[in-house]
C-alpha cells in the first residue's frame, strides 16, 4: 500500500557482511519506527539477511550471531586434512610409557617426522634463487620454489579445496528463528540479488510486481516457489567466494553479487518506487589500511574496484531525474573496531545500536521532519 506522503516506498539493502548489516538493521528499524514501511525491498548479501525480517533483524543479529562459530564452521575438507595432520603428530616421548619398547617407538617416530620437516625446509631453501646482491630476481627465478610449495599443497589435499568456511550454522539458525512461510506471503515485494557467472539474477518473493513494471526488470527474475528455495536464495546472496561455497538452486550455482553491483538502486526504480531509502556501505569514505593482513588486503583490493562501480552507478542513477523519484541515502557511522566482515563483539553491538539510533533519528528529523518515538 503506497504511503500517503512518499508514494510507493522502496528499501535498498546493500552488502558488506556483519560490518554493514548490523548498522543497517538499526537504521531500518528507526525508519520503520517513523511510520515508513516499504512496498518493495531489495537486498544483497548481508542486506538480504536483514530484508528477511526488517523489524526483528537487529534482535536476531544480536541474539544469534554474536560469535563467528554461530555463522560458520570450517570447511569439512579442511577439517579432515587438519585432523589427518594432527593424528600424524606423535605423543611427546617424555610422557609415561608402559615399556622401554614403547618409549623407543616414540623416539623413532619423532625422528622420522623431524627428518620430514628438515627435508621440506632444505628443499624450499634450495628452491630460492641465489643471485648477486645487485641483481633483482625475476618471476622465473622463483618457479622452483613455487613448484615445491604447490607439490606440498597438492600432497596435503589443500590444493583441491574450493572454499574455506561451511555456512551450515547460519542456515540452521535462520530456518529456526524466521517464519519463512510468513515471508513468502508478505505483501511487500522482496527481491534477493545474486550472481551466476558474470550475470546478475533476482529471486522474488512476496507480492508480485505490477505487470507494467516486469518488462523494465533488466535481469532474469525467478519467482521463489518454496521456503527451502527462499533460504537457498538468501544463502546464495551471502556466499562470498572463496570464503563460502556457491549455492545450487535448480541446477544452477549462485553467489554474492555485492562486488559486481554495490548500489542496486536501479531495480527499485524499475519496480516503480516513488521514494527510495538506500542503506549501503559508504564507499565515499575509503582509506587504505597499511597494517592490513593478507586476507584484509585482498578484501581492500576488492573494495577499491567495487568503489569505482559504486561511484559510476551513483552518477547514472541521478541522471534519471526526469522520473521525479526521491532517493535518500542513509550511510553507517564510523564502525566499531570489533565490527568486521564475519565477526562482531557484544561491545560492537551496543556501540552500533547507540550511534546508529542517534544518527538515524537525527537524519529523519533533519530531512523528513519526523520525530521518532520509541
Coordinates of C-alpha atoms in Angstrom, one line a residue:
X1 CA 0.0 0.0 0.0
X2 CA 1.7 3.3 -1.1
X3 CA 2.5 5.7 1.7
X4 CA 0.3 8.9 1.6
X5 CA 3.4 11.2 1.8
X6 CA 6.0 9.1 -0.1
X7 CA 4.0 7.1 -2.7
X8 CA 5.4 3.6 -3.4
X9 CA 8.3 3.1 -1.0
X10 CA 11.4 1.0 -1.7
X11 CA 14.2 -0.1 0.6
X12 CA 17.6 -1.0 -0.9
X13 CA 19.8 -3.0 1.4
X14 CA 23.4 -3.3 0.4
X15 CA 26.2 -5.8 1.1
X16 CA 29.1 -5.9 3.4
X17 CA 28.7 -8.8 5.9
X18 CA 28.1 -8.1 9.6
X19 CA 30.2 -4.9 9.4
X20 CA 27.4 -3.4 7.3
X21 CA 24.2 -5.3 8.0
X22 CA 24.4 -4.7 11.8
X23 CA 24.3 -0.8 11.3
X24 CA 21.8 -1.3 8.5
X25 CA 19.5 -3.3 10.8
X26 CA 19.4 -0.4 13.3
X27 CA 18.8 2.2 10.6
X28 CA 16.0 0.2 9.0
X29 CA 14.4 -0.3 12.5
X30 CA 14.3 3.5 13.1
X31 CA 12.8 4.3 9.7
X32 CA 10.1 1.7 10.4
X33 CA 9.5 3.4 13.8
X34 CA 9.0 6.6 11.9
X35 CA 6.0 5.0 10.2
X36 CA 7.6 4.4 6.8
X37 CA 7.1 0.9 5.6
X38 CA 8.3 -0.5 2.3
X39 CA 6.2 -1.7 -0.6
X40 CA 9.4 -3.0 -2.3
X41 CA 12.6 -4.4 -0.7
X42 CA 15.7 -5.5 -2.5
X43 CA 18.7 -6.9 -0.6
X44 CA 22.0 -8.4 -1.4
X45 CA 24.5 -10.3 0.8
X46 CA 24.0 -9.1 4.4
X47 CA 21.2 -6.8 3.2
X48 CA 19.4 -10.0 2.0
X49 CA 19.5 -11.3 5.6
X50 CA 18.2 -8.0 7.0
X51 CA 15.4 -8.0 4.4
X52 CA 14.0 -11.3 5.7
X53 CA 12.6 -9.6 8.8
X54 CA 13.1 -5.9 8.9
X55 CA 11.6 -5.4 12.3
X56 CA 13.5 -8.2 14.1
X57 CA 16.8 -8.1 12.1
X58 CA 18.8 -6.3 14.9
X59 CA 17.5 -8.6 17.6
X60 CA 18.3 -11.7 15.5
X61 CA 21.8 -10.5 14.8
X62 CA 22.4 -9.6 18.5
X63 CA 21.0 -12.8 20.0
X64 CA 22.1 -15.4 17.5
X65 CA 25.2 -14.2 15.6
X66 CA 27.4 -13.0 18.5
X67 CA 30.2 -15.3 17.6
X68 CA 31.8 -16.4 14.3
X69 CA 31.0 -20.1 15.1
X70 CA 27.3 -19.2 15.1
X71 CA 27.7 -18.3 11.4
X72 CA 30.1 -20.8 10.0
X73 CA 32.2 -23.9 10.6
X74 CA 35.5 -24.7 8.9
X75 CA 35.1 -26.5 5.6
X76 CA 34.8 -30.2 6.4
X77 CA 37.5 -30.9 3.8
X78 CA 40.0 -28.6 5.6
X79 CA 39.0 -30.1 8.9
X80 CA 39.7 -33.6 7.6
X81 CA 43.2 -32.5 6.4
X82 CA 44.0 -30.9 9.8
X83 CA 42.7 -33.9 11.6
X84 CA 45.0 -36.1 9.5
X85 CA 48.0 -33.9 10.2
X86 CA 47.3 -33.9 13.9
X87 CA 46.9 -37.7 14.0
X88 CA 50.3 -37.9 12.4
X89 CA 52.0 -36.0 15.2
X90 CA 53.3 -38.4 17.8
X91 CA 52.9 -38.1 21.6
X92 CA 55.8 -36.5 23.5
X93 CA 58.4 -39.2 24.2
X94 CA 58.6 -37.8 27.7
X95 CA 55.1 -39.0 28.7
X96 CA 54.6 -42.1 30.8
X97 CA 55.2 -45.4 28.8
X98 CA 54.2 -48.9 29.6
X99 CA 57.6 -50.3 28.5
X100 CA 61.0 -49.3 27.1
X101 CA 59.8 -50.6 23.7
X102 CA 57.0 -48.0 23.6
X103 CA 59.5 -45.3 24.6
X104 CA 61.9 -46.3 21.8
X105 CA 59.0 -46.4 19.3
X106 CA 58.1 -42.8 20.2
X107 CA 61.6 -41.6 19.6
X108 CA 61.8 -43.4 16.3
X109 CA 58.5 -41.7 15.2
X110 CA 59.7 -38.3 16.4
X111 CA 63.0 -38.8 14.5
X112 CA 61.1 -39.7 11.3
X113 CA 58.9 -36.6 11.5
X114 CA 61.8 -34.4 12.3
X115 CA 63.6 -35.7 9.2
X116 CA 60.5 -34.9 7.0
X117 CA 60.3 -31.4 8.3
X118 CA 64.0 -30.8 7.8
X119 CA 63.8 -32.2 4.3
X120 CA 61.0 -29.9 3.4
X121 CA 62.9 -26.9 4.8
X122 CA 66.0 -27.8 2.8
X123 CA 64.0 -28.3 -0.4
X124 CA 62.4 -24.9 0.0
X125 CA 65.7 -23.2 0.8
X126 CA 67.4 -24.8 -2.3
X127 CA 64.4 -23.6 -4.4
X128 CA 65.0 -20.0 -3.5
X129 CA 67.2 -18.3 -6.2
X130 CA 70.7 -17.2 -5.1
X131 CA 71.6 -14.1 -7.1
X132 CA 74.2 -11.3 -6.6
X133 CA 73.0 -8.5 -4.4
X134 CA 72.8 -6.0 -7.3
X135 CA 70.5 -8.2 -9.4
X136 CA 66.8 -8.3 -8.9
X137 CA 65.1 -11.7 -9.2
X138 CA 62.6 -12.2 -12.0
X139 CA 59.3 -14.3 -11.6
X140 CA 61.1 -17.2 -13.4
X141 CA 63.7 -17.4 -10.7
X142 CA 61.1 -18.3 -8.1
X143 CA 59.4 -21.0 -10.2
X144 CA 61.3 -23.9 -8.4
X145 CA 60.1 -22.5 -5.0
X146 CA 56.5 -22.2 -6.3
X147 CA 56.7 -25.8 -7.7
X148 CA 57.9 -27.1 -4.3
X149 CA 55.1 -25.3 -2.4
X150 CA 52.5 -26.4 -4.9
X151 CA 53.6 -30.0 -4.5
X152 CA 53.3 -29.8 -0.7
X153 CA 49.8 -28.3 -1.1
X154 CA 48.8 -31.0 -3.5
X155 CA 50.1 -33.8 -1.3
X156 CA 48.2 -32.4 1.7
X157 CA 45.0 -32.1 -0.3
X158 CA 44.6 -28.4 0.3
X159 CA 45.0 -27.5 -3.3
X160 CA 41.6 -29.1 -4.1
X161 CA 39.7 -27.2 -1.5
X162 CA 37.3 -24.6 -3.1
X163 CA 36.1 -22.7 -0.1
X164 CA 37.3 -22.0 3.4
X165 CA 34.1 -22.0 5.5
X166 CA 30.9 -24.0 5.8
X167 CA 27.8 -21.7 6.4
X168 CA 25.7 -24.5 7.8
X169 CA 25.3 -22.9 11.3
X170 CA 23.9 -19.7 9.6
X171 CA 21.3 -21.6 7.5
X172 CA 20.3 -23.7 10.5
X173 CA 19.7 -20.7 12.7
X174 CA 17.8 -18.7 10.1
X175 CA 15.4 -21.7 9.5
X176 CA 14.9 -21.9 13.3
X177 CA 14.3 -18.2 14.1
X178 CA 12.5 -16.9 11.0
X179 CA 8.9 -17.5 9.9
X180 CA 9.7 -18.4 6.3
X181 CA 6.1 -19.0 5.5
X182 CA 5.1 -15.5 6.6
X183 CA 7.9 -14.0 4.5
X184 CA 6.6 -15.9 1.4
X185 CA 3.1 -14.5 2.0
X186 CA 4.0 -10.9 2.8
X187 CA 2.6 -8.0 0.7
X188 CA 5.9 -6.2 0.0
X189 CA 7.8 -7.5 -3.0
X190 CA 11.1 -8.9 -1.8
X191 CA 14.0 -9.2 -4.3
X192 CA 17.1 -11.1 -3.4
X193 CA 20.1 -10.3 -5.6
X194 CA 22.6 -13.0 -6.6
X195 CA 25.2 -13.6 -9.3
X196 CA 25.8 -16.5 -11.6
X197 CA 28.8 -16.3 -13.9
X198 CA 29.0 -12.7 -14.9
X199 CA 25.3 -12.1 -14.8
X200 CA 23.1 -10.8 -12.1
X201 CA 19.8 -12.6 -11.1
X202 CA 16.9 -11.8 -8.9
X203 CA 14.9 -14.2 -6.8
X204 CA 11.5 -12.8 -5.9
X205 CA 9.0 -13.5 -3.1
X206 CA 6.1 -11.6 -1.6
X207 CA 3.7 -9.6 -3.7
X208 CA 4.3 -9.9 -7.5
X209 CA 5.2 -6.7 -9.2
X210 CA 2.5 -5.0 -11.3
X211 CA 2.6 -6.3 -14.9
X212 CA 3.7 -2.9 -16.3
X213 CA 6.9 -3.0 -14.4
X214 CA 8.0 -6.5 -15.3
X215 CA 9.4 -5.6 -18.7
X216 CA 11.6 -3.0 -17.1
X217 CA 13.5 -5.5 -14.9
X218 CA 16.9 -5.8 -16.6
X219 CA 18.0 -9.2 -15.3
X220 CA 16.5 -12.7 -15.0
X221 CA 13.7 -12.8 -12.4
X222 CA 12.9 -16.1 -10.6
X223 CA 9.8 -16.4 -8.5
X224 CA 10.6 -18.3 -5.3
X225 CA 8.4 -21.4 -5.1
X226 CA 9.1 -22.7 -1.6
X227 CA 10.5 -21.9 1.9
X228 CA 13.6 -24.1 1.1
X229 CA 14.3 -22.1 -2.1
X230 CA 13.9 -18.8 -0.1
X231 CA 16.5 -19.9 2.3
X232 CA 18.8 -21.1 -0.5
X233 CA 18.4 -17.7 -2.3
X234 CA 19.4 -15.8 0.8
X235 CA 22.4 -18.1 1.5
X236 CA 23.5 -17.7 -2.2
X237 CA 23.3 -13.9 -1.9
X238 CA 25.7 -14.1 1.1
X239 CA 28.1 -16.7 -0.5
X240 CA 31.2 -14.5 -0.8
X241 CA 33.8 -16.5 -2.7
X242 CA 36.2 -18.0 -1.8
X243 CA 35.1 -17.9 1.8
X244 CA 31.7 -19.6 1.2
X245 CA 30.6 -22.1 -1.5
X246 CA 28.2 -21.1 -4.2
X247 CA 24.6 -22.4 -3.7
X248 CA 22.9 -24.8 -6.2
X249 CA 19.3 -23.7 -7.0
X250 CA 17.5 -25.8 -9.6
X251 CA 20.8 -26.9 -11.2
X252 CA 22.5 -23.5 -11.4
X253 CA 25.1 -22.2 -8.9
X254 CA 24.6 -18.7 -7.5
X255 CA 26.7 -16.5 -5.2
X256 CA 27.3 -13.0 -3.7
X257 CA 26.7 -10.1 -6.1
X258 CA 28.0 -7.3 -3.9
X259 CA 31.3 -6.7 -5.7
X260 CA 29.5 -6.5 -9.0
X261 CA 26.6 -4.2 -8.1
X262 CA 27.2 -2.4 -4.7
X263 CA 24.3 0.0 -5.4
X264 CA 21.3 -1.8 -6.8
X265 CA 19.0 1.2 -6.7
X266 CA 18.0 0.8 -10.4
X267 CA 15.9 -2.2 -9.5
X268 CA 13.8 -0.1 -7.1
X269 CA 13.4 2.5 -9.8
X270 CA 12.3 -0.2 -12.3
X271 CA 9.8 -1.5 -9.7
X272 CA 8.0 1.8 -9.8
X273 CA 9.1 3.2 -6.4
X274 CA 8.4 6.9 -5.8
X275 CA 10.6 7.2 -2.7
X276 CA 13.7 5.0 -2.2
X277 CA 15.7 4.6 1.1
X278 CA 19.1 3.3 0.4
X279 CA 21.1 1.6 3.2
X280 CA 24.5 0.8 1.8
X281 CA 28.2 0.7 2.7
X282 CA 29.8 4.2 2.5
X283 CA 32.2 3.8 -0.4
X284 CA 32.9 7.6 -0.4
X285 CA 34.9 7.3 2.8
X286 CA 37.7 4.9 1.7
X287 CA 41.1 4.7 3.3
X288 CA 43.9 2.2 2.8
X289 CA 45.0 0.2 5.8
X290 CA 48.8 -0.2 5.5
X291 CA 48.7 -2.5 8.5
X292 CA 46.3 -4.9 6.9
X293 CA 46.9 -8.7 6.9
X294 CA 47.0 -10.7 3.7
X295 CA 43.2 -11.5 4.0
X296 CA 42.4 -7.9 4.8
X297 CA 44.5 -6.7 1.8
X298 CA 42.5 -9.0 -0.5
X299 CA 39.3 -7.5 0.8
X300 CA 40.6 -4.0 0.5
X301 CA 41.7 -4.5 -3.1
X302 CA 38.2 -5.8 -3.9
X303 CA 36.7 -2.8 -2.2
X304 CA 38.8 -0.5 -4.5
X305 CA 37.2 -2.0 -7.6
X306 CA 33.8 -2.0 -6.0
X307 CA 34.1 1.7 -5.1
X308 CA 34.7 2.6 -8.7
X309 CA 31.5 0.7 -9.7
X310 CA 29.6 2.4 -6.8
X311 CA 30.6 5.9 -8.0
X312 CA 29.8 5.2 -11.6
X313 CA 26.4 3.7 -10.7
X314 CA 25.7 6.6 -8.4
X315 CA 26.2 9.1 -11.3
X316 CA 23.9 7.1 -13.6
X317 CA 21.1 6.9 -11.0
X318 CA 21.0 10.7 -10.7
X319 CA 20.9 11.1 -14.4
X320 CA 17.3 9.8 -14.2
X321 CA 16.0 13.0 -12.7
X322 CA 13.1 13.1 -15.2
X323 CA 11.4 10.3 -13.4
X324 CA 10.8 12.5 -10.4
X325 CA 12.0 9.9 -7.9
X326 CA 13.2 10.8 -4.4
X327 CA 16.3 8.8 -3.3
X328 CA 17.5 9.1 0.3
X329 CA 20.9 7.6 1.2
X330 CA 21.5 6.6 4.9
X331 CA 25.1 5.6 5.4
X332 CA 26.6 3.9 8.5
X333 CA 28.6 5.8 11.1
X334 CA 32.2 5.0 12.0
X335 CA 32.3 1.3 12.6
X336 CA 33.4 -0.2 15.9
X337 CA 36.9 -1.9 15.6
X338 CA 35.3 -5.2 16.5
X339 CA 32.7 -5.0 13.7
X340 CA 34.2 -6.9 10.8
X341 CA 33.0 -9.0 7.8
X342 CA 32.5 -12.2 9.8
X343 CA 32.9 -11.1 13.4
X344 CA 31.1 -8.9 15.9
X345 CA 31.6 -8.5 19.7
X346 CA 29.0 -7.5 22.3
X347 CA 30.7 -4.2 22.7
X348 CA 30.3 -3.5 19.0
X349 CA 26.6 -4.4 19.1
X350 CA 25.9 -1.9 21.9
X351 CA 28.1 0.8 20.3
X352 CA 26.4 0.3 16.9
X353 CA 22.9 0.4 18.4
X354 CA 23.6 3.7 20.2
X355 CA 25.3 5.7 17.5
X356 CA 23.1 4.4 14.6
X357 CA 19.9 5.1 16.5
X358 CA 21.1 8.7 17.3
X359 CA 22.3 9.4 13.8
X360 CA 19.2 7.9 12.0
X361 CA 16.8 9.8 14.3
X362 CA 18.7 13.0 13.5
X363 CA 18.6 12.3 9.8
X364 CA 14.8 11.7 9.9
X365 CA 14.3 14.9 11.8
X366 CA 16.6 17.0 9.6
X367 CA 15.4 15.6 6.2
X368 CA 11.8 14.5 6.7
X369 CA 10.9 16.4 9.8
X370 CA 9.9 13.3 11.7
X371 CA 10.4 12.8 15.5
X372 CA 10.8 9.1 16.1
X373 CA 9.1 7.9 19.3
X374 CA 10.1 4.6 21.0

